[in-house]
Amino acid sequence: MTPQTDEGPLVDDIAARIRARIMNGELAIGKPLRQAALAAEFGVSRTPVREALRQLQNGGLIEMQPHRGAVVRVPAPWEVRQAYEVRAELEGLAARRAATRITERQLAELREHNAVLHEAAEREAGGSPATTAANDCFHTVVCVAADNPWLSRMIDRINESFPRNVSSLALAGDERHRQENIRQHEAIIEALTARDPDRADDAMRDHVISSGEHLTAWYERRSQTVFHG
């Protein structure tokens, strides 16, 4: 925990800003985080930066390595797989609840977000901020439609454990996976449109498990190339 000091809000703000840059991929996995450089960038002393990094370390986004200091953490493949197993159950429940609650406007939003992914796939432009946002928004709409804040918070907590751009990077390098992702989204939309809780649950769980396996494979490849020295 961050010590209770007058710098608490400042520490939280710095941690949030660093977290956002990790999550959008600006600070890539394996990248060192230099306290002096961050302090100069934020116009603060090293003390709140050090506490912010400790906060992010407690959250699992960074790790401290000998001779390197703070580094954006590369999750172990087994962690990714296990996290997505849990996420699949939670998002399956969200889809099940959404099937009897989703509005026509929300269904239209799902189609719009999937259309962005489809158009990007045709241009072979996966892995962009637009596709990352469209994919995230697709899942967010389902969670909102589920109308259970506890469930949404638990899903968010899992999502915040890994940089959000990585899923798009994994999609960008695999045309077959991109098309599969779009088809799985379509199956979810069809089940929700039919107001079928069982189909929606199954379609969402299958989709998240599949995405988790692709992401696990991506991290396995990436972990062999990131310098841990």
mmCIF file with all atom_site columns, C-alpha atoms in Angstrom:
data_model
loop_
_atom_site.group_PDB
_atom_site.id
_atom_site.type_symbol
_atom_site.label_atom_id
_atom_site.label_alt_id
_atom_site.label_comp_id
_atom_site.label_asym_id
_atom_site.label_entity_id
_atom_site.label_seq_id
_atom_site.pdbx_PDB_ins_code
_atom_site.Cartn_x
_atom_site.Cartn_y
_atom_site.Cartn_z
_atom_site.occupancy
_atom_site.B_iso_or_equiv
_atom_site.pdbx_formal_charge
_atom_site.auth_seq_id
_atom_site.auth_comp_id
_atom_site.auth_asym_id
_atom_site.auth_atom_id
_atom_site.pdbx_PDB_model_num
ATOM 1   C CA . MET A 1 1   ? 0.000   0.000   0.000   1.00 0.00 ? 1   MET A CA 1
ATOM 2   C CA . THR A 1 2   ? 1.044   3.594   -0.598  1.00 0.00 ? 2   THR A CA 1
ATOM 3   C CA . PRO A 1 3   ? 1.929   5.269   2.723   1.00 0.00 ? 3   PRO A CA 1
ATOM 4   C CA . GLN A 1 4   ? -0.635  7.815   3.901   1.00 0.00 ? 4   GLN A CA 1
ATOM 5   C CA . THR A 1 5   ? 1.165   11.101  3.299   1.00 0.00 ? 5   THR A CA 1
ATOM 6   C CA . ASP A 1 6   ? 0.348   14.510  1.880   1.00 0.00 ? 6   ASP A CA 1
ATOM 7   C CA . GLU A 1 7   ? 1.689   13.184  -1.420  1.00 0.00 ? 7   GLU A CA 1
ATOM 8   C CA . GLY A 1 8   ? -0.949  10.440  -1.616  1.00 0.00 ? 8   GLY A CA 1
ATOM 9   C CA . PRO A 1 9   ? -3.087  12.082  -4.330  1.00 0.00 ? 9   PRO A CA 1
ATOM 10  C CA . LEU A 1 10  ? 0.045   12.989  -6.314  1.00 0.00 ? 10  LEU A CA 1
ATOM 11  C CA . VAL A 1 11  ? 1.315   9.407   -6.081  1.00 0.00 ? 11  VAL A CA 1
ATOM 12  C CA . ASP A 1 12  ? -2.059  8.094   -7.246  1.00 0.00 ? 12  ASP A CA 1
ATOM 13  C CA . ASP A 1 13  ? -2.082  10.526  -10.173 1.00 0.00 ? 13  ASP A CA 1
ATOM 14  C CA . ILE A 1 14  ? 1.432   9.567   -11.278 1.00 0.00 ? 14  ILE A CA 1
ATOM 15  C CA . ALA A 1 15  ? 0.611   5.859   -10.945 1.00 0.00 ? 15  ALA A CA 1
ATOM 16  C CA . ALA A 1 16  ? -2.540  6.354   -13.037 1.00 0.00 ? 16  ALA A CA 1
ATOM 17  C CA . ARG A 1 17  ? -0.609  8.190   -15.751 1.00 0.00 ? 17  ARG A CA 1
ATOM 18  C CA . ILE A 1 18  ? 2.093   5.524   -15.923 1.00 0.00 ? 18  ILE A CA 1
ATOM 19  C CA . ARG A 1 19  ? -0.555  2.770   -15.850 1.00 0.00 ? 19  ARG A CA 1
ATOM 20  C CA . ALA A 1 20  ? -2.406  4.371   -18.770 1.00 0.00 ? 20  ALA A CA 1
ATOM 21  C CA . ARG A 1 21  ? 0.796   4.457   -20.831 1.00 0.00 ? 21  ARG A CA 1
ATOM 22  C CA . ILE A 1 22  ? 1.498   0.802   -20.058 1.00 0.00 ? 22  ILE A CA 1
ATOM 23  C CA . MET A 1 23  ? -2.056  -0.226  -20.885 1.00 0.00 ? 23  MET A CA 1
ATOM 24  C CA . ASN A 1 24  ? -2.072  1.532   -24.268 1.00 0.00 ? 24  ASN A CA 1
ATOM 25  C CA . GLY A 1 25  ? 1.342   0.159   -25.185 1.00 0.00 ? 25  GLY A CA 1
ATOM 26  C CA . GLU A 1 26  ? 3.246   3.437   -25.098 1.00 0.00 ? 26  GLU A CA 1
ATOM 27  C CA . LEU A 1 27  ? 5.445   1.847   -22.445 1.00 0.00 ? 27  LEU A CA 1
ATOM 28  C CA . ALA A 1 28  ? 6.075   -1.612  -23.889 1.00 0.00 ? 28  ALA A CA 1
ATOM 29  C CA . ILE A 1 29  ? 6.505   -4.795  -21.885 1.00 0.00 ? 29  ILE A CA 1
ATOM 30  C CA . GLY A 1 30  ? 10.126  -5.243  -20.841 1.00 0.00 ? 30  GLY A CA 1
ATOM 31  C CA . LYS A 1 31  ? 10.813  -1.493  -20.950 1.00 0.00 ? 31  LYS A CA 1
ATOM 32  C CA . PRO A 1 32  ? 12.800  -0.048  -17.995 1.00 0.00 ? 32  PRO A CA 1
ATOM 33  C CA . LEU A 1 33  ? 11.131  2.779   -16.065 1.00 0.00 ? 33  LEU A CA 1
ATOM 34  C CA . ARG A 1 34  ? 13.792  5.247   -14.896 1.00 0.00 ? 34  ARG A CA 1
ATOM 35  C CA . GLN A 1 35  ? 12.820  7.179   -11.784 1.00 0.00 ? 35  GLN A CA 1
ATOM 36  C CA . ALA A 1 36  ? 14.920  10.206  -12.681 1.00 0.00 ? 36  ALA A CA 1
ATOM 37  C CA . ALA A 1 37  ? 13.458  10.459  -16.188 1.00 0.00 ? 37  ALA A CA 1
ATOM 38  C CA . LEU A 1 38  ? 9.883   10.047  -14.941 1.00 0.00 ? 38  LEU A CA 1
ATOM 39  C CA . ALA A 1 39  ? 10.417  12.605  -12.175 1.00 0.00 ? 39  ALA A CA 1
ATOM 40  C CA . ALA A 1 40  ? 11.741  15.116  -14.706 1.00 0.00 ? 40  ALA A CA 1
ATOM 41  C CA . GLU A 1 41  ? 8.857   14.413  -17.083 1.00 0.00 ? 41  GLU A CA 1
ATOM 42  C CA . PHE A 1 42  ? 6.206   14.874  -14.391 1.00 0.00 ? 42  PHE A CA 1
ATOM 43  C CA . GLY A 1 43  ? 8.005   17.799  -12.742 1.00 0.00 ? 43  GLY A CA 1
ATOM 44  C CA . VAL A 1 44  ? 8.205   16.143  -9.328  1.00 0.00 ? 44  VAL A CA 1
ATOM 45  C CA . SER A 1 45  ? 10.835  14.685  -7.030  1.00 0.00 ? 45  SER A CA 1
ATOM 46  C CA . ARG A 1 46  ? 11.778  11.022  -7.175  1.00 0.00 ? 46  ARG A CA 1
ATOM 47  C CA . THR A 1 47  ? 9.857   10.224  -3.981  1.00 0.00 ? 47  THR A CA 1
ATOM 48  C CA . PRO A 1 48  ? 6.287   10.221  -5.419  1.00 0.00 ? 48  PRO A CA 1
ATOM 49  C CA . VAL A 1 49  ? 7.573   8.452   -8.545  1.00 0.00 ? 49  VAL A CA 1
ATOM 50  C CA . ARG A 1 50  ? 9.142   5.743   -6.410  1.00 0.00 ? 50  ARG A CA 1
ATOM 51  C CA . GLU A 1 51  ? 5.887   5.299   -4.466  1.00 0.00 ? 51  GLU A CA 1
ATOM 52  C CA . ALA A 1 52  ? 3.876   5.232   -7.704  1.00 0.00 ? 52  ALA A CA 1
ATOM 53  C CA . LEU A 1 53  ? 6.130   2.501   -9.093  1.00 0.00 ? 53  LEU A CA 1
ATOM 54  C CA . ARG A 1 54  ? 5.715   0.548   -5.872  1.00 0.00 ? 54  ARG A CA 1
ATOM 55  C CA . GLN A 1 55  ? 1.945   0.850   -6.274  1.00 0.00 ? 55  GLN A CA 1
ATOM 56  C CA . LEU A 1 56  ? 2.159   -0.482  -9.823  1.00 0.00 ? 56  LEU A CA 1
ATOM 57  C CA . GLN A 1 57  ? 4.435   -3.288  -8.673  1.00 0.00 ? 57  GLN A CA 1
ATOM 58  C CA . ASN A 1 58  ? 1.833   -4.322  -6.098  1.00 0.00 ? 58  ASN A CA 1
ATOM 59  C CA . GLY A 1 59  ? -0.720  -4.355  -8.908  1.00 0.00 ? 59  GLY A CA 1
ATOM 60  C CA . GLY A 1 60  ? 1.458   -6.648  -11.018 1.00 0.00 ? 60  GLY A CA 1
ATOM 61  C CA . LEU A 1 61  ? 2.075   -4.282  -13.941 1.00 0.00 ? 61  LEU A CA 1
ATOM 62  C CA . ILE A 1 62  ? 5.773   -3.756  -13.230 1.00 0.00 ? 62  ILE A CA 1
ATOM 63  C CA . GLU A 1 63  ? 8.529   -5.681  -11.496 1.00 0.00 ? 63  GLU A CA 1
ATOM 64  C CA . MET A 1 64  ? 11.864  -4.818  -9.926  1.00 0.00 ? 64  MET A CA 1
ATOM 65  C CA . GLN A 1 65  ? 14.833  -6.501  -11.584 1.00 0.00 ? 65  GLN A CA 1
ATOM 66  C CA . PRO A 1 66  ? 18.461  -6.620  -10.394 1.00 0.00 ? 66  PRO A CA 1
ATOM 67  C CA . HIS A 1 67  ? 20.641  -4.013  -12.131 1.00 0.00 ? 67  HIS A CA 1
ATOM 68  C CA . ARG A 1 68  ? 17.652  -2.698  -14.102 1.00 0.00 ? 68  ARG A CA 1
ATOM 69  C CA . GLY A 1 69  ? 15.216  -1.379  -11.508 1.00 0.00 ? 69  GLY A CA 1
ATOM 70  C CA . ALA A 1 70  ? 11.548  -1.034  -12.421 1.00 0.00 ? 70  ALA A CA 1
ATOM 71  C CA . VAL A 1 71  ? 10.541  -2.746  -15.663 1.00 0.00 ? 71  VAL A CA 1
ATOM 72  C CA . VAL A 1 72  ? 7.162   -3.178  -17.348 1.00 0.00 ? 72  VAL A CA 1
ATOM 73  C CA . ARG A 1 73  ? 6.392   -6.757  -16.445 1.00 0.00 ? 73  ARG A CA 1
ATOM 74  C CA . VAL A 1 74  ? 6.057   -9.566  -18.982 1.00 0.00 ? 74  VAL A CA 1
ATOM 75  C CA . PRO A 1 75  ? 3.279   -11.831 -17.637 1.00 0.00 ? 75  PRO A CA 1
ATOM 76  C CA . ALA A 1 76  ? 4.019   -15.526 -17.540 1.00 0.00 ? 76  ALA A CA 1
ATOM 77  C CA . PRO A 1 77  ? 1.963   -17.409 -20.153 1.00 0.00 ? 77  PRO A CA 1
ATOM 78  C CA . TRP A 1 78  ? 0.308   -19.548 -17.468 1.00 0.00 ? 78  TRP A CA 1
ATOM 79  C CA . GLU A 1 79  ? -0.894  -16.367 -15.722 1.00 0.00 ? 79  GLU A CA 1
ATOM 80  C CA . VAL A 1 80  ? -2.550  -15.188 -18.917 1.00 0.00 ? 80  VAL A CA 1
ATOM 81  C CA . ARG A 1 81  ? -4.258  -18.531 -19.476 1.00 0.00 ? 81  ARG A CA 1
ATOM 82  C CA . GLN A 1 82  ? -5.556  -18.709 -15.904 1.00 0.00 ? 82  GLN A CA 1
ATOM 83  C CA . ALA A 1 83  ? -6.762  -15.104 -15.961 1.00 0.00 ? 83  ALA A CA 1
ATOM 84  C CA . TYR A 1 84  ? -8.676  -15.697 -19.177 1.00 0.00 ? 84  TYR A CA 1
ATOM 85  C CA . GLU A 1 85  ? -10.269 -18.843 -17.752 1.00 0.00 ? 85  GLU A CA 1
ATOM 86  C CA . VAL A 1 86  ? -11.731 -16.690 -14.992 1.00 0.00 ? 86  VAL A CA 1
ATOM 87  C CA . ARG A 1 87  ? -12.579 -13.881 -17.402 1.00 0.00 ? 87  ARG A CA 1
ATOM 88  C CA . ALA A 1 88  ? -14.434 -16.352 -19.643 1.00 0.00 ? 88  ALA A CA 1
ATOM 89  C CA . GLU A 1 89  ? -16.731 -17.376 -16.800 1.00 0.00 ? 89  GLU A CA 1
ATOM 90  C CA . LEU A 1 90  ? -17.360 -13.780 -15.747 1.00 0.00 ? 90  LEU A CA 1
ATOM 91  C CA . GLU A 1 91  ? -18.001 -12.490 -19.258 1.00 0.00 ? 91  GLU A CA 1
ATOM 92  C CA . GLY A 1 92  ? -20.131 -15.535 -19.997 1.00 0.00 ? 92  GLY A CA 1
ATOM 93  C CA . LEU A 1 93  ? -22.290 -14.542 -17.034 1.00 0.00 ? 93  LEU A CA 1
ATOM 94  C CA . ALA A 1 94  ? -22.363 -10.962 -18.324 1.00 0.00 ? 94  ALA A CA 1
ATOM 95  C CA . ALA A 1 95  ? -23.576 -12.171 -21.724 1.00 0.00 ? 95  ALA A CA 1
ATOM 96  C CA . ARG A 1 96  ? -26.181 -14.401 -20.081 1.00 0.00 ? 96  ARG A CA 1
ATOM 97  C CA . ARG A 1 97  ? -27.565 -11.456 -18.119 1.00 0.00 ? 97  ARG A CA 1
ATOM 98  C CA . ALA A 1 98  ? -27.329 -9.136  -21.114 1.00 0.00 ? 98  ALA A CA 1
ATOM 99  C CA . ALA A 1 99  ? -29.423 -11.484 -23.264 1.00 0.00 ? 99  ALA A CA 1
ATOM 100 C CA . THR A 1 100 ? -32.566 -10.531 -21.351 1.00 0.00 ? 100 THR A CA 1
ATOM 101 C CA . ARG A 1 101 ? -31.667 -6.878  -20.769 1.00 0.00 ? 101 ARG A CA 1
ATOM 102 C CA . ILE A 1 102 ? -29.842 -5.537  -23.823 1.00 0.00 ? 102 ILE A CA 1
ATOM 103 C CA . THR A 1 103 ? -31.479 -2.718  -25.766 1.00 0.00 ? 103 THR A CA 1
ATOM 104 C CA . GLU A 1 104 ? -31.749 -2.323  -29.522 1.00 0.00 ? 104 GLU A CA 1
ATOM 105 C CA . ARG A 1 105 ? -29.397 0.631   -29.296 1.00 0.00 ? 105 ARG A CA 1
ATOM 106 C CA . GLN A 1 106 ? -26.796 -1.487  -27.508 1.00 0.00 ? 106 GLN A CA 1
ATOM 107 C CA . LEU A 1 107 ? -27.143 -4.208  -30.130 1.00 0.00 ? 107 LEU A CA 1
ATOM 108 C CA . ALA A 1 108 ? -26.540 -1.573  -32.789 1.00 0.00 ? 108 ALA A CA 1
ATOM 109 C CA . GLU A 1 109 ? -23.416 -0.453  -30.914 1.00 0.00 ? 109 GLU A CA 1
ATOM 110 C CA . LEU A 1 110 ? -22.101 -4.021  -30.889 1.00 0.00 ? 110 LEU A CA 1
ATOM 111 C CA . ARG A 1 111 ? -22.588 -4.240  -34.658 1.00 0.00 ? 111 ARG A CA 1
ATOM 112 C CA . GLU A 1 112 ? -20.840 -0.898  -35.140 1.00 0.00 ? 112 GLU A CA 1
ATOM 113 C CA . HIS A 1 113 ? -17.817 -1.939  -33.080 1.00 0.00 ? 113 HIS A CA 1
ATOM 114 C CA . ASN A 1 114 ? -17.536 -5.252  -34.899 1.00 0.00 ? 114 ASN A CA 1
ATOM 115 C CA . ALA A 1 115 ? -17.812 -3.435  -38.230 1.00 0.00 ? 115 ALA A CA 1
ATOM 116 C CA . VAL A 1 116 ? -14.704 -1.430  -37.304 1.00 0.00 ? 116 VAL A CA 1
ATOM 117 C CA . LEU A 1 117 ? -12.827 -4.691  -36.725 1.00 0.00 ? 117 LEU A CA 1
ATOM 118 C CA . HIS A 1 118 ? -14.146 -6.133  -39.987 1.00 0.00 ? 118 HIS A CA 1
ATOM 119 C CA . GLU A 1 119 ? -13.081 -3.088  -42.001 1.00 0.00 ? 119 GLU A CA 1
ATOM 120 C CA . ALA A 1 120 ? -9.647  -3.105  -40.370 1.00 0.00 ? 120 ALA A CA 1
ATOM 121 C CA . ALA A 1 121 ? -9.232  -6.803  -41.170 1.00 0.00 ? 121 ALA A CA 1
ATOM 122 C CA . GLU A 1 122 ? -10.021 -6.134  -44.819 1.00 0.00 ? 122 GLU A CA 1
ATOM 123 C CA . ARG A 1 123 ? -7.330  -3.434  -44.860 1.00 0.00 ? 123 ARG A CA 1
ATOM 124 C CA . GLU A 1 124 ? -4.992  -5.683  -42.840 1.00 0.00 ? 124 GLU A CA 1
ATOM 125 C CA . ALA A 1 125 ? -4.813  -2.857  -40.329 1.00 0.00 ? 125 ALA A CA 1
ATOM 126 C CA . GLY A 1 126 ? -5.187  -4.767  -37.088 1.00 0.00 ? 126 GLY A CA 1
ATOM 127 C CA . GLY A 1 127 ? -3.348  -3.659  -33.969 1.00 0.00 ? 127 GLY A CA 1
ATOM 128 C CA . SER A 1 128 ? -4.269  0.028   -34.280 1.00 0.00 ? 128 SER A CA 1
ATOM 129 C CA . PRO A 1 129 ? -5.677  2.209   -31.484 1.00 0.00 ? 129 PRO A CA 1
ATOM 130 C CA . ALA A 1 130 ? -9.001  2.156   -33.346 1.00 0.00 ? 130 ALA A CA 1
ATOM 131 C CA . THR A 1 131 ? -9.231  -1.643  -33.316 1.00 0.00 ? 131 THR A CA 1
ATOM 132 C CA . THR A 1 132 ? -8.123  -1.824  -29.683 1.00 0.00 ? 132 THR A CA 1
ATOM 133 C CA . ALA A 1 133 ? -10.866 0.646   -28.755 1.00 0.00 ? 133 ALA A CA 1
ATOM 134 C CA . ALA A 1 134 ? -13.490 -1.137  -30.864 1.00 0.00 ? 134 ALA A CA 1
ATOM 135 C CA . ASN A 1 135 ? -12.702 -4.509  -29.305 1.00 0.00 ? 135 ASN A CA 1
ATOM 136 C CA . ASP A 1 136 ? -12.738 -3.075  -25.771 1.00 0.00 ? 136 ASP A CA 1
ATOM 137 C CA . CYS A 1 137 ? -15.984 -1.191  -26.430 1.00 0.00 ? 137 CYS A CA 1
ATOM 138 C CA . PHE A 1 138 ? -17.643 -4.361  -27.734 1.00 0.00 ? 138 PHE A CA 1
ATOM 139 C CA . HIS A 1 139 ? -17.037 -6.125  -24.441 1.00 0.00 ? 139 HIS A CA 1
ATOM 140 C CA . THR A 1 140 ? -17.903 -3.024  -22.420 1.00 0.00 ? 140 THR A CA 1
ATOM 141 C CA . VAL A 1 141 ? -21.331 -2.767  -24.070 1.00 0.00 ? 141 VAL A CA 1
ATOM 142 C CA . VAL A 1 142 ? -22.101 -6.355  -23.033 1.00 0.00 ? 142 VAL A CA 1
ATOM 143 C CA . CYS A 1 143 ? -20.997 -5.645  -19.465 1.00 0.00 ? 143 CYS A CA 1
ATOM 144 C CA . VAL A 1 144 ? -23.107 -2.485  -19.299 1.00 0.00 ? 144 VAL A CA 1
ATOM 145 C CA . ALA A 1 145 ? -26.108 -4.378  -20.654 1.00 0.00 ? 145 ALA A CA 1
ATOM 146 C CA . ALA A 1 146 ? -25.609 -7.037  -17.966 1.00 0.00 ? 146 ALA A CA 1
ATOM 147 C CA . ASP A 1 147 ? -26.425 -4.338  -15.397 1.00 0.00 ? 147 ASP A CA 1
ATOM 148 C CA . ASN A 1 148 ? -24.318 -5.698  -12.548 1.00 0.00 ? 148 ASN A CA 1
ATOM 149 C CA . PRO A 1 149 ? -21.637 -3.278  -11.265 1.00 0.00 ? 149 PRO A CA 1
ATOM 150 C CA . TRP A 1 150 ? -19.954 -5.979  -9.164  1.00 0.00 ? 150 TRP A CA 1
ATOM 151 C CA . LEU A 1 151 ? -19.524 -8.160  -12.214 1.00 0.00 ? 151 LEU A CA 1
ATOM 152 C CA . SER A 1 152 ? -18.182 -5.265  -14.291 1.00 0.00 ? 152 SER A CA 1
ATOM 153 C CA . ARG A 1 153 ? -15.641 -4.350  -11.609 1.00 0.00 ? 153 ARG A CA 1
ATOM 154 C CA . MET A 1 154 ? -14.341 -7.924  -11.415 1.00 0.00 ? 154 MET A CA 1
ATOM 155 C CA . ILE A 1 155 ? -13.948 -8.083  -15.205 1.00 0.00 ? 155 ILE A CA 1
ATOM 156 C CA . ASP A 1 156 ? -12.215 -4.699  -15.221 1.00 0.00 ? 156 ASP A CA 1
ATOM 157 C CA . ARG A 1 157 ? -9.779  -5.888  -12.574 1.00 0.00 ? 157 ARG A CA 1
ATOM 158 C CA . ILE A 1 158 ? -8.673  -8.790  -14.778 1.00 0.00 ? 158 ILE A CA 1
ATOM 159 C CA . ASN A 1 159 ? -8.411  -6.585  -17.854 1.00 0.00 ? 159 ASN A CA 1
ATOM 160 C CA . GLU A 1 160 ? -6.273  -4.080  -15.976 1.00 0.00 ? 160 GLU A CA 1
ATOM 161 C CA . SER A 1 161 ? -3.719  -6.795  -15.239 1.00 0.00 ? 161 SER A CA 1
ATOM 162 C CA . PHE A 1 162 ? -2.452  -6.847  -18.844 1.00 0.00 ? 162 PHE A CA 1
ATOM 163 C CA . PRO A 1 163 ? -1.708  -4.090  -21.378 1.00 0.00 ? 163 PRO A CA 1
ATOM 164 C CA . ARG A 1 164 ? -4.828  -3.668  -23.491 1.00 0.00 ? 164 ARG A CA 1
ATOM 165 C CA . ASN A 1 165 ? -2.974  -3.139  -26.759 1.00 0.00 ? 165 ASN A CA 1
ATOM 166 C CA . VAL A 1 166 ? -1.427  -6.609  -26.632 1.00 0.00 ? 166 VAL A CA 1
ATOM 167 C CA . SER A 1 167 ? -4.648  -8.330  -27.692 1.00 0.00 ? 167 SER A CA 1
ATOM 168 C CA . SER A 1 168 ? -4.700  -6.178  -30.821 1.00 0.00 ? 168 SER A CA 1
ATOM 169 C CA . LEU A 1 169 ? -1.028  -6.883  -31.471 1.00 0.00 ? 169 LEU A CA 1
ATOM 170 C CA . ALA A 1 170 ? -1.756  -10.605 -31.292 1.00 0.00 ? 170 ALA A CA 1
ATOM 171 C CA . LEU A 1 171 ? -4.619  -10.121 -33.750 1.00 0.00 ? 171 LEU A CA 1
ATOM 172 C CA . ALA A 1 172 ? -2.514  -7.973  -36.070 1.00 0.00 ? 172 ALA A CA 1
ATOM 173 C CA . GLY A 1 173 ? -0.050  -10.740 -36.718 1.00 0.00 ? 173 GLY A CA 1
ATOM 174 C CA . ASP A 1 174 ? -2.619  -13.437 -37.478 1.00 0.00 ? 174 ASP A CA 1
ATOM 175 C CA . GLU A 1 175 ? -5.198  -13.015 -40.256 1.00 0.00 ? 175 GLU A CA 1
ATOM 176 C CA . ARG A 1 176 ? -6.938  -16.274 -39.329 1.00 0.00 ? 176 ARG A CA 1
ATOM 177 C CA . HIS A 1 177 ? -7.273  -15.103 -35.722 1.00 0.00 ? 177 HIS A CA 1
ATOM 178 C CA . ARG A 1 178 ? -8.662  -11.719 -36.847 1.00 0.00 ? 178 ARG A CA 1
ATOM 179 C CA . GLN A 1 179 ? -11.391 -13.387 -38.896 1.00 0.00 ? 179 GLN A CA 1
ATOM 180 C CA . GLU A 1 180 ? -12.135 -15.832 -36.079 1.00 0.00 ? 180 GLU A CA 1
ATOM 181 C CA . ASN A 1 181 ? -12.467 -12.940 -33.626 1.00 0.00 ? 181 ASN A CA 1
ATOM 182 C CA . ILE A 1 182 ? -14.987 -11.208 -35.886 1.00 0.00 ? 182 ILE A CA 1
ATOM 183 C CA . ARG A 1 183 ? -17.020 -14.407 -36.384 1.00 0.00 ? 183 ARG A CA 1
ATOM 184 C CA . GLN A 1 184 ? -17.097 -15.028 -32.652 1.00 0.00 ? 184 GLN A CA 1
ATOM 185 C CA . HIS A 1 185 ? -18.358 -11.496 -32.066 1.00 0.00 ? 185 HIS A CA 1
ATOM 186 C CA . GLU A 1 186 ? -21.062 -12.125 -34.660 1.00 0.00 ? 186 GLU A CA 1
ATOM 187 C CA . ALA A 1 187 ? -22.116 -15.294 -32.827 1.00 0.00 ? 187 ALA A CA 1
ATOM 188 C CA . ILE A 1 188 ? -22.400 -13.299 -29.595 1.00 0.00 ? 188 ILE A CA 1
ATOM 189 C CA . ILE A 1 189 ? -24.480 -10.617 -31.324 1.00 0.00 ? 189 ILE A CA 1
ATOM 190 C CA . GLU A 1 190 ? -26.777 -13.250 -32.854 1.00 0.00 ? 190 GLU A CA 1
ATOM 191 C CA . ALA A 1 191 ? -27.343 -14.910 -29.476 1.00 0.00 ? 191 ALA A CA 1
ATOM 192 C CA . LEU A 1 192 ? -28.048 -11.580 -27.781 1.00 0.00 ? 192 LEU A CA 1
ATOM 193 C CA . THR A 1 193 ? -30.380 -10.534 -30.602 1.00 0.00 ? 193 THR A CA 1
ATOM 194 C CA . ALA A 1 194 ? -32.257 -13.817 -30.150 1.00 0.00 ? 194 ALA A CA 1
ATOM 195 C CA . ARG A 1 195 ? -32.460 -13.105 -26.397 1.00 0.00 ? 195 ARG A CA 1
ATOM 196 C CA . ASP A 1 196 ? -30.988 -16.558 -25.767 1.00 0.00 ? 196 ASP A CA 1
ATOM 197 C CA . PRO A 1 197 ? -29.065 -16.611 -22.449 1.00 0.00 ? 197 PRO A CA 1
ATOM 198 C CA . ASP A 1 198 ? -27.566 -20.092 -22.953 1.00 0.00 ? 198 ASP A CA 1
ATOM 199 C CA . ARG A 1 199 ? -26.253 -19.337 -26.439 1.00 0.00 ? 199 ARG A CA 1
ATOM 200 C CA . ALA A 1 200 ? -24.931 -15.942 -25.347 1.00 0.00 ? 200 ALA A CA 1
ATOM 201 C CA . ASP A 1 201 ? -23.105 -17.476 -22.388 1.00 0.00 ? 201 ASP A CA 1
ATOM 202 C CA . ASP A 1 202 ? -21.567 -20.254 -24.500 1.00 0.00 ? 202 ASP A CA 1
ATOM 203 C CA . ALA A 1 203 ? -20.587 -17.924 -27.337 1.00 0.00 ? 203 ALA A CA 1
ATOM 204 C CA . MET A 1 204 ? -18.904 -15.445 -25.021 1.00 0.00 ? 204 MET A CA 1
ATOM 205 C CA . ARG A 1 205 ? -17.058 -18.105 -23.008 1.00 0.00 ? 205 ARG A CA 1
ATOM 206 C CA . ASP A 1 206 ? -15.789 -19.783 -26.173 1.00 0.00 ? 206 ASP A CA 1
ATOM 207 C CA . HIS A 1 207 ? -14.655 -16.408 -27.514 1.00 0.00 ? 207 HIS A CA 1
ATOM 208 C CA . VAL A 1 208 ? -12.752 -15.390 -24.381 1.00 0.00 ? 208 VAL A CA 1
ATOM 209 C CA . ILE A 1 209 ? -11.085 -18.805 -23.992 1.00 0.00 ? 209 ILE A CA 1
ATOM 210 C CA . SER A 1 210 ? -10.019 -18.687 -27.640 1.00 0.00 ? 210 SER A CA 1
ATOM 211 C CA . SER A 1 211 ? -8.661  -15.148 -27.228 1.00 0.00 ? 211 SER A CA 1
ATOM 212 C CA . GLY A 1 212 ? -6.814  -16.238 -24.100 1.00 0.00 ? 212 GLY A CA 1
ATOM 213 C CA . GLU A 1 213 ? -5.111  -19.094 -25.934 1.00 0.00 ? 213 GLU A CA 1
ATOM 214 C CA . HIS A 1 214 ? -3.970  -16.774 -28.731 1.00 0.00 ? 214 HIS A CA 1
ATOM 215 C CA . LEU A 1 215 ? -2.741  -14.220 -26.200 1.00 0.00 ? 215 LEU A CA 1
ATOM 216 C CA . THR A 1 216 ? -0.936  -16.898 -24.201 1.00 0.00 ? 216 THR A CA 1
ATOM 217 C CA . ALA A 1 217 ? 0.865   -18.021 -27.357 1.00 0.00 ? 217 ALA A CA 1
ATOM 218 C CA . TRP A 1 218 ? 1.808   -14.396 -28.106 1.00 0.00 ? 218 TRP A CA 1
ATOM 219 C CA . TYR A 1 219 ? 3.297   -13.959 -24.631 1.00 0.00 ? 219 TYR A CA 1
ATOM 220 C CA . GLU A 1 220 ? 5.152   -17.247 -24.960 1.00 0.00 ? 220 GLU A CA 1
ATOM 221 C CA . ARG A 1 221 ? 6.820   -15.973 -28.119 1.00 0.00 ? 221 ARG A CA 1
ATOM 222 C CA . ARG A 1 222 ? 7.410   -12.524 -26.677 1.00 0.00 ? 222 ARG A CA 1
ATOM 223 C CA . SER A 1 223 ? 8.889   -13.784 -23.405 1.00 0.00 ? 223 SER A CA 1
ATOM 224 C CA . GLN A 1 224 ? 11.651  -15.477 -25.383 1.00 0.00 ? 224 GLN A CA 1
ATOM 225 C CA . THR A 1 225 ? 12.747  -12.189 -26.941 1.00 0.00 ? 225 THR A CA 1
ATOM 226 C CA . VAL A 1 226 ? 12.396  -9.679  -24.086 1.00 0.00 ? 226 VAL A CA 1
ATOM 227 C CA . PHE A 1 227 ? 15.706  -8.990  -22.340 1.00 0.00 ? 227 PHE A CA 1
ATOM 228 C CA . HIS A 1 228 ? 15.573  -9.875  -18.656 1.00 0.00 ? 228 HIS A CA 1
ATOM 229 C CA . GLY A 1 229 ? 19.295  -9.473  -18.005 1.00 0.00 ? 229 GLY A CA 1
#
